[in-house]
Every structure is written in C-alpha cells, then in structure tokens.
C-alpha cells in the first residue's frame, strides 16, 4: 500500500477550502497574489501561505514577469491526484481477490 | 468526486462471507492486521507496512453493523478521512458483495468540476484535454 504515500502533499493541499478556492481561481488564468487577495477577500499573508503550499505540492506553478509573480494551476499534477484514486480502486480489487482466495480455503 | 464502488459476486454462502468481513482474525487473513471488534463505536486500527509519508496505520471506527448485511467503518489513513461500507446480498448460488469507499476529502468540491467539466465555466472534457496538452507542451 505504498501508494498511500504518493501525492500526500497534493491531498493535504486540496483538503483546505481556502486553497481549493485559490485553485479554482487560477484554473483558467494566472493570477498574482494581489489579484487573489482582491478576488477572494483573504489576507495577503493567508493567500501567500496557501499559494506556497500549492506550489510545493506541484498543483500550481509560479511565473515571474517583471516585478510580479503569476500563479497558475498545474492540471497535469491534478490529473496525477485523480490517478491516485484509481490506484486505491486497484487496491480494493486486489483485496477482494484475497477475500475470494480466503473463502475458497475456508470451504475446503 | 465519485465514490469507489466495486461489486463482486461470490460463490459462497452469505454466512461465510459475513464471517470473513466481520471477524478480526479473518479480516487479518485477507485485508490487514487489526484489532477490529464487531461493536458499533469500537475504535481500531488496520496496520500495514509503513511507507515514506505514511506510518502504515489506518485509524478506523465501527459506524454500523447489520448482521449478514452491512458493515460500515470510518477509514482514516494519512490525510484521508473516508468511509468504507460493505454490503452483502444473497443471490442464487452465493453472495453479492458491494464495496463502497467514499468521502475522499478535498475531491468533493474541486474534482468533479475539474475532471467532468460540470459547472466549470462550461468547460468540456475536450477543452480540458486541450488545456492538459498545452500545459504539457509548456514543459510539464
């Protein structure tokens, strides 16, 4: 079950409602910290912290332009998180195979 | 986010299947080491090999038990806080087992819109694929 460790950061990142709002906001267009503060009504400190977590988790990318940094969602990584769910599904398929083998043993 | 739902038709009587999913010793043989007891409110753990970022422990609590019919437990491992429900139904020649793993935190709000395009600025899956392709082309 080692895959439980995979994308831990991404899971933690999207577990927070504030960070989900930020991800939503940057899904289609890049935004600066200032844009996000105005858009979401969160404090600059909170937005900066959330964005940092998203970038570290690989869910957002930072692009410097002049004196500003623009943040955008990284859909490839989001898709990786989705793939993680399918791994969990395969985990259960494997466990149910083991259940069937266990039952076969019980009946004999 | 959609739940994980797996249906299996088993060629074994329901009593036998129920025993396999509601007896701690038997659960240990096909699922994981545990201190499960079939008592509502009982808190227990499933343990497996630790991995980087995961201590190998799933924290659980028995939420619902209907003999030979339903077992529902909370399932918390790492950042996941989910619900596992197993239902049994008698069918000719055996038992139908329906496993449902639901409540993946964080997915509920974001993922359906992102992956299915529902209500997300009218984006369709095709447009999402284009977005992914262009993102890929940018070097991700």
mmCIF file of C-alpha atoms in Angstrom:
data_model
loop_
_atom_site.group_PDB
_atom_site.id
_atom_site.type_symbol
_atom_site.label_atom_id
_atom_site.label_comp_id
_atom_site.label_asym_id
_atom_site.label_seq_id
_atom_site.Cartn_x
_atom_site.Cartn_y
_atom_site.Cartn_z
ATOM 1 C CA UNK A 1 0.000 0.000 0.000
ATOM 2 C CA UNK A 2 2.936 2.267 -0.504
ATOM 3 C CA UNK A 3 0.963 4.418 -2.943
ATOM 4 C CA UNK A 4 -0.829 5.926 0.052
ATOM 5 C CA UNK A 5 2.319 7.987 0.417
ATOM 6 C CA UNK A 6 2.098 9.230 -3.153
ATOM 7 C CA UNK A 7 0.652 12.695 -3.592
ATOM 8 C CA UNK A 8 0.311 13.173 0.148
ATOM 9 C CA UNK A 9 1.236 16.806 -0.288
ATOM 10 C CA UNK A 10 -1.320 17.229 -3.044
ATOM 11 C CA UNK A 11 -4.020 15.657 -0.911
ATOM 12 C CA UNK A 12 -3.219 17.870 2.040
ATOM 13 C CA UNK A 13 -3.110 20.885 -0.242
ATOM 14 C CA UNK A 14 -6.584 20.362 -1.643
ATOM 15 C CA UNK A 15 -8.092 19.360 1.697
ATOM 16 C CA UNK A 16 -8.152 23.053 2.680
ATOM 17 C CA UNK A 17 -11.183 25.043 1.442
ATOM 18 C CA UNK A 18 -9.151 28.257 1.064
ATOM 19 C CA UNK A 19 -6.644 26.530 -1.171
ATOM 20 C CA UNK A 20 -9.414 24.956 -3.233
ATOM 21 C CA UNK A 21 -10.815 28.454 -3.825
ATOM 22 C CA UNK A 22 -7.394 29.614 -4.954
ATOM 23 C CA UNK A 23 -7.010 26.626 -7.265
ATOM 24 C CA UNK A 24 -10.411 27.385 -8.728
ATOM 25 C CA UNK A 25 -9.396 30.990 -9.269
ATOM 26 C CA UNK A 26 -6.162 30.123 -11.087
ATOM 27 C CA UNK A 27 -7.501 27.145 -13.032
ATOM 28 C CA UNK A 28 -8.032 29.052 -16.284
ATOM 29 C CA UNK A 29 -6.000 32.240 -15.885
ATOM 30 C CA UNK A 30 -2.863 33.058 -13.982
ATOM 31 C CA UNK A 31 -3.266 35.450 -11.077
ATOM 32 C CA UNK A 32 -0.911 37.454 -8.879
ATOM 33 C CA UNK A 33 -1.103 37.448 -5.076
ATOM 34 C CA UNK A 34 -2.715 40.892 -5.265
ATOM 35 C CA UNK A 35 -5.348 39.600 -7.717
ATOM 36 C CA UNK A 36 -6.170 36.728 -5.377
ATOM 37 C CA UNK A 37 -6.404 38.951 -2.308
ATOM 38 C CA UNK A 38 -8.900 41.183 -4.128
ATOM 39 C CA UNK A 39 -10.831 38.276 -5.632
ATOM 40 C CA UNK A 40 -11.160 36.084 -2.549
ATOM 41 C CA UNK A 41 -11.172 38.625 0.270
ATOM 42 C CA UNK A 42 -8.466 36.749 2.145
ATOM 43 C CA UNK A 43 -5.485 38.415 3.806
ATOM 44 C CA UNK A 44 -2.271 38.765 1.842
ATOM 45 C CA UNK A 45 -0.498 36.560 4.401
ATOM 46 C CA UNK A 46 -3.100 33.810 4.049
ATOM 47 C CA UNK A 47 -3.026 33.917 0.235
ATOM 48 C CA UNK A 48 0.784 33.846 0.170
ATOM 49 C CA UNK A 49 0.887 30.878 2.509
ATOM 50 C CA UNK A 50 -1.769 28.941 0.560
ATOM 51 C CA UNK A 51 -0.061 29.622 -2.758
ATOM 52 C CA UNK A 52 3.249 28.455 -1.337
ATOM 53 C CA UNK A 53 1.674 25.148 -0.265
ATOM 54 C CA UNK A 54 0.062 24.691 -3.699
ATOM 55 C CA UNK A 55 3.362 25.306 -5.474
ATOM 56 C CA UNK A 56 5.258 22.945 -3.150
ATOM 57 C CA UNK A 57 2.630 20.261 -3.787
ATOM 58 C CA UNK A 58 3.100 20.741 -7.516
ATOM 59 C CA UNK A 59 -0.510 21.802 -8.005
ATOM 60 C CA UNK A 60 0.367 25.361 -9.006
ATOM 61 C CA UNK A 61 3.179 26.935 -10.964
ATOM 62 C CA UNK A 62 4.832 30.297 -10.415
ATOM 63 C CA UNK A 63 5.923 32.517 -13.324
ATOM 64 C CA UNK A 64 7.859 35.707 -12.740
ATOM 65 C CA UNK A 65 7.153 38.647 -15.019
ATOM 66 C CA UNK A 66 8.953 41.858 -14.158
ATOM 67 C CA UNK A 67 8.249 42.696 -10.549
ATOM 68 C CA UNK A 68 5.234 40.395 -10.340
ATOM 69 C CA UNK A 69 4.815 36.655 -9.919
ATOM 70 C CA UNK A 70 1.816 34.995 -11.550
ATOM 71 C CA UNK A 71 0.396 31.714 -10.344
ATOM 72 C CA UNK A 72 -1.444 29.150 -12.462
ATOM 73 C CA UNK A 73 -2.875 25.685 -11.825
ATOM 74 C CA UNK A 74 -0.872 22.681 -12.912
ATOM 75 C CA UNK A 75 -3.508 20.376 -14.398
ATOM 76 C CA UNK A 76 -1.039 17.588 -15.024
ATOM 77 C CA UNK A 77 -0.426 17.217 -11.304
ATOM 78 C CA UNK A 78 -4.152 17.427 -10.574
ATOM 79 C CA UNK A 79 -4.635 14.591 -13.008
ATOM 80 C CA UNK A 80 -1.969 12.635 -11.128
ATOM 81 C CA UNK A 81 -4.048 13.017 -7.989
ATOM 82 C CA UNK A 82 -7.007 11.588 -9.867
ATOM 83 C CA UNK A 83 -4.874 8.657 -10.998
ATOM 84 C CA UNK A 84 -4.100 8.065 -7.333
ATOM 85 C CA UNK A 85 -7.780 7.319 -6.732
ATOM 86 C CA UNK A 86 -7.661 4.647 -9.398
ATOM 87 C CA UNK A 87 -4.744 3.095 -7.572
ATOM 88 C CA UNK A 88 -6.915 2.874 -4.475
ATOM 89 C CA UNK A 89 -9.553 1.171 -6.579
ATOM 90 C CA UNK A 90 -6.980 -1.382 -7.694
ATOM 91 C CA UNK A 91 -6.002 -1.857 -4.037
ATOM 92 C CA UNK A 92 -9.560 -2.945 -3.261
ATOM 93 C CA UNK A 93 -9.732 -5.183 -6.332
ATOM 94 C CA UNK A 94 -6.619 -6.949 -5.079
ATOM 95 C CA UNK A 95 -8.010 -7.255 -1.556
ATOM 96 C CA UNK A 96 -11.263 -8.736 -2.843
ATOM 97 C CA UNK A 97 -9.226 -11.278 -4.797
ATOM 98 C CA UNK A 98 -7.567 -12.133 -1.492
ATOM 99 C CA UNK A 99 -11.003 -12.415 0.140
ATOM 100 C CA UNK A 100 -12.098 -14.905 -2.525
ATOM 101 C CA UNK A 101 -8.953 -16.959 -2.010
ATOM 102 C CA UNK A 102 -9.582 -16.854 1.748
ATOM 103 C CA UNK A 103 -13.185 -18.062 1.289
ATOM 104 C CA UNK A 104 -12.067 -20.868 -1.019
ATOM 105 C CA UNK A 105 -9.703 -22.044 1.691
ATOM 106 C CA UNK A 106 -12.445 -21.856 4.339
ATOM 107 C CA UNK A 107 -14.869 -24.037 2.410
ATOM 108 C CA UNK A 108 -12.337 -26.792 1.672
ATOM 109 C CA UNK B 1 -15.837 13.021 -6.571
ATOM 110 C CA UNK B 2 -17.267 9.698 -7.462
ATOM 111 C CA UNK B 3 -17.023 7.002 -4.826
ATOM 112 C CA UNK B 4 -15.104 3.820 -5.399
ATOM 113 C CA UNK B 5 -17.756 1.137 -5.849
ATOM 114 C CA UNK B 6 -16.852 -2.470 -6.544
ATOM 115 C CA UNK B 7 -19.378 -5.288 -6.869
ATOM 116 C CA UNK B 8 -18.315 -8.921 -6.603
ATOM 117 C CA UNK B 9 -20.495 -11.997 -6.895
ATOM 118 C CA UNK B 10 -19.048 -14.675 -4.654
ATOM 119 C CA UNK B 11 -19.866 -18.374 -4.908
ATOM 120 C CA UNK B 12 -20.072 -18.725 -1.146
ATOM 121 C CA UNK B 13 -22.953 -18.601 1.342
ATOM 122 C CA UNK B 14 -23.645 -15.252 2.962
ATOM 123 C CA UNK B 15 -22.852 -16.550 6.479
ATOM 124 C CA UNK B 16 -19.341 -17.444 5.374
ATOM 125 C CA UNK B 17 -18.756 -14.112 3.651
ATOM 126 C CA UNK B 18 -20.144 -12.194 6.611
ATOM 127 C CA UNK B 19 -17.793 -14.073 8.935
ATOM 128 C CA UNK B 20 -14.854 -13.161 6.685
ATOM 129 C CA UNK B 21 -15.652 -9.435 6.879
ATOM 130 C CA UNK B 22 -16.808 -9.184 10.498
ATOM 131 C CA UNK B 23 -14.272 -11.335 12.335
ATOM 132 C CA UNK B 24 -10.945 -9.688 13.162
ATOM 133 C CA UNK B 25 -8.893 -12.861 12.701
ATOM 134 C CA UNK B 26 -10.375 -13.473 9.287
ATOM 135 C CA UNK B 27 -10.026 -9.814 8.264
ATOM 136 C CA UNK B 28 -6.344 -10.144 9.109
ATOM 137 C CA UNK B 29 -6.022 -13.003 6.654
ATOM 138 C CA UNK B 30 -7.253 -11.167 3.560
ATOM 139 C CA UNK B 31 -7.155 -7.459 4.426
ATOM 140 C CA UNK B 32 -4.776 -6.260 7.150
ATOM 141 C CA UNK B 33 -3.653 -6.868 10.715
ATOM 142 C CA UNK B 34 -6.222 -5.297 13.033
ATOM 143 C CA UNK B 35 -7.865 -5.134 16.443
ATOM 144 C CA UNK B 36 -11.356 -4.979 14.989
ATOM 145 C CA UNK B 37 -14.384 -5.956 17.049
ATOM 146 C CA UNK B 38 -17.899 -6.120 15.624
ATOM 147 C CA UNK B 39 -19.240 -3.482 18.029
ATOM 148 C CA UNK B 40 -20.639 -0.135 16.907
ATOM 149 C CA UNK B 41 -18.426 2.672 18.218
ATOM 150 C CA UNK B 42 -15.378 0.408 18.587
ATOM 151 C CA UNK B 43 -12.207 2.219 17.517
ATOM 152 C CA UNK B 44 -9.454 0.143 15.971
ATOM 153 C CA UNK B 45 -6.587 0.178 13.503
ATOM 154 C CA UNK B 46 -5.546 -1.656 10.389
ATOM 155 C CA UNK B 47 -1.781 -1.829 10.112
ATOM 156 C CA UNK B 48 0.416 -2.499 7.149
ATOM 157 C CA UNK B 49 3.996 -1.810 6.119
ATOM 158 C CA UNK B 50 4.952 1.846 6.597
ATOM 159 C CA UNK B 51 5.953 3.805 3.512
ATOM 160 C CA UNK B 52 7.534 7.237 3.157
ATOM 161 C CA UNK B 53 4.921 9.732 4.327
ATOM 162 C CA UNK B 54 2.581 7.021 5.608
ATOM 163 C CA UNK B 55 3.005 5.380 9.012
ATOM 164 C CA UNK B 56 1.205 2.248 7.836
ATOM 165 C CA UNK B 57 -1.710 2.752 10.204
ATOM 166 C CA UNK B 58 -5.326 3.221 9.164
ATOM 167 C CA UNK B 59 -7.469 4.579 12.025
ATOM 168 C CA UNK B 60 -10.972 3.172 11.975
ATOM 169 C CA UNK B 61 -14.223 3.207 13.896
ATOM 170 C CA UNK B 62 -17.177 0.875 13.514
ATOM 171 C CA UNK B 63 -20.125 3.009 12.411
ATOM 172 C CA UNK B 64 -22.819 0.474 11.554
ATOM 173 C CA UNK B 65 -23.339 -3.249 11.703
ATOM 174 C CA UNK B 66 -26.337 -5.151 10.378
ATOM 175 C CA UNK B 67 -25.633 -8.852 10.709
ATOM 176 C CA UNK B 68 -25.057 -10.627 7.378
ATOM 177 C CA UNK B 69 -25.934 -7.401 5.574
ATOM 178 C CA UNK B 70 -23.881 -4.255 6.240
ATOM 179 C CA UNK B 71 -20.554 -3.251 7.748
ATOM 180 C CA UNK B 72 -19.696 0.453 7.752
ATOM 181 C CA UNK B 73 -16.472 1.856 9.207
ATOM 182 C CA UNK B 74 -14.616 5.153 9.097
ATOM 183 C CA UNK B 75 -11.230 4.850 7.363
ATOM 184 C CA UNK B 76 -8.566 7.420 8.139
ATOM 185 C CA UNK B 77 -5.047 6.948 6.772
ATOM 186 C CA UNK B 78 -2.645 9.827 6.237
ATOM 187 C CA UNK B 79 -4.667 12.816 5.054
ATOM 188 C CA UNK B 80 -7.598 10.650 4.003
ATOM 189 C CA UNK B 81 -10.773 10.739 6.047
ATOM 190 C CA UNK B 82 -13.124 8.360 4.324
ATOM 191 C CA UNK B 83 -15.929 5.853 4.846
ATOM 192 C CA UNK B 84 -15.813 2.205 3.911
ATOM 193 C CA UNK B 85 -19.105 0.357 3.529
ATOM 194 C CA UNK B 86 -19.525 -3.291 2.625
ATOM 195 C CA UNK B 87 -22.998 -4.615 1.822
ATOM 196 C CA UNK B 88 -23.933 -8.252 1.305
ATOM 197 C CA UNK B 89 -26.960 -9.582 -0.571
ATOM 198 C CA UNK B 90 -27.958 -13.207 -1.092
ATOM 199 C CA UNK B 91 -28.040 -14.192 -4.770
ATOM 200 C CA UNK B 92 -28.692 -17.586 -6.364
ATOM 201 C CA UNK B 93 -25.622 -19.700 -5.727
ATOM 202 C CA UNK B 94 -23.907 -17.301 -3.390
ATOM 203 C CA UNK B 95 -23.489 -13.745 -2.199
ATOM 204 C CA UNK B 96 -23.193 -10.352 -3.855
ATOM 205 C CA UNK B 97 -20.643 -8.119 -2.126
ATOM 206 C CA UNK B 98 -20.777 -4.377 -2.758
ATOM 207 C CA UNK B 99 -17.823 -2.378 -1.506
ATOM 208 C CA UNK B 100 -18.157 1.402 -1.400
ATOM 209 C CA UNK B 101 -15.262 3.662 -0.383
ATOM 210 C CA UNK B 102 -16.462 7.249 -0.203
ATOM 211 C CA UNK B 103 -15.753 10.726 1.112
ATOM 212 C CA UNK B 104 -12.345 11.493 -0.325
ATOM 213 C CA UNK B 105 -11.674 14.829 1.376
ATOM 214 C CA UNK B 106 -10.738 17.609 -0.959
ATOM 215 C CA UNK B 107 -12.066 15.886 -4.026
ATOM 216 C CA UNK B 108 -15.671 16.620 -3.302
ATOM 217 C CA UNK B 109 -15.699 20.230 -4.393
ATOM 218 C CA UNK B 110 -12.815 20.605 -6.758
ATOM 219 C CA UNK B 111 -12.515 17.383 -8.679
ATOM 220 C CA UNK B 112 -15.961 16.899 -10.172
ATOM 221 C CA UNK B 113 -15.837 20.277 -11.826
ATOM 222 C CA UNK B 114 -12.248 19.878 -12.859
ATOM 223 C CA UNK B 115 -12.497 16.428 -14.355
ATOM 224 C CA UNK B 116 -16.054 16.319 -15.571
ATOM 225 C CA UNK B 117 -16.323 19.931 -16.596
ATOM 226 C CA UNK B 118 -19.694 20.296 -14.887
ATOM 227 C CA UNK B 119 -20.423 23.896 -13.969
ATOM 228 C CA UNK B 120 -16.849 24.854 -14.518
ATOM 229 C CA UNK B 121 -17.209 27.807 -16.842
ATOM 230 C CA UNK B 122 -18.823 25.420 -19.316
ATOM 231 C CA UNK B 123 -15.568 23.605 -19.963
ATOM 232 C CA UNK B 124 -15.936 20.213 -21.556
ATOM 233 C CA UNK B 125 -13.628 17.253 -21.270
ATOM 234 C CA UNK B 126 -12.303 18.036 -24.749
ATOM 235 C CA UNK B 127 -11.308 21.521 -23.691
ATOM 236 C CA UNK B 128 -9.691 20.113 -20.582
ATOM 237 C CA UNK B 129 -7.660 17.748 -22.723
ATOM 238 C CA UNK B 130 -6.541 20.717 -24.812
ATOM 239 C CA UNK B 131 -5.583 22.521 -21.627
ATOM 240 C CA UNK B 132 -3.605 19.494 -20.493
ATOM 241 C CA UNK B 133 -1.950 19.190 -23.885
ATOM 242 C CA UNK B 134 -0.907 22.844 -23.912
ATOM 243 C CA UNK B 135 0.309 22.577 -20.344
ATOM 244 C CA UNK B 136 2.313 19.539 -21.351
ATOM 245 C CA UNK B 137 3.768 21.403 -24.311
ATOM 246 C CA UNK B 138 4.931 24.142 -21.944
ATOM 247 C CA UNK B 139 7.231 21.596 -20.408
ATOM 248 C CA UNK B 140 5.320 19.983 -17.521
#
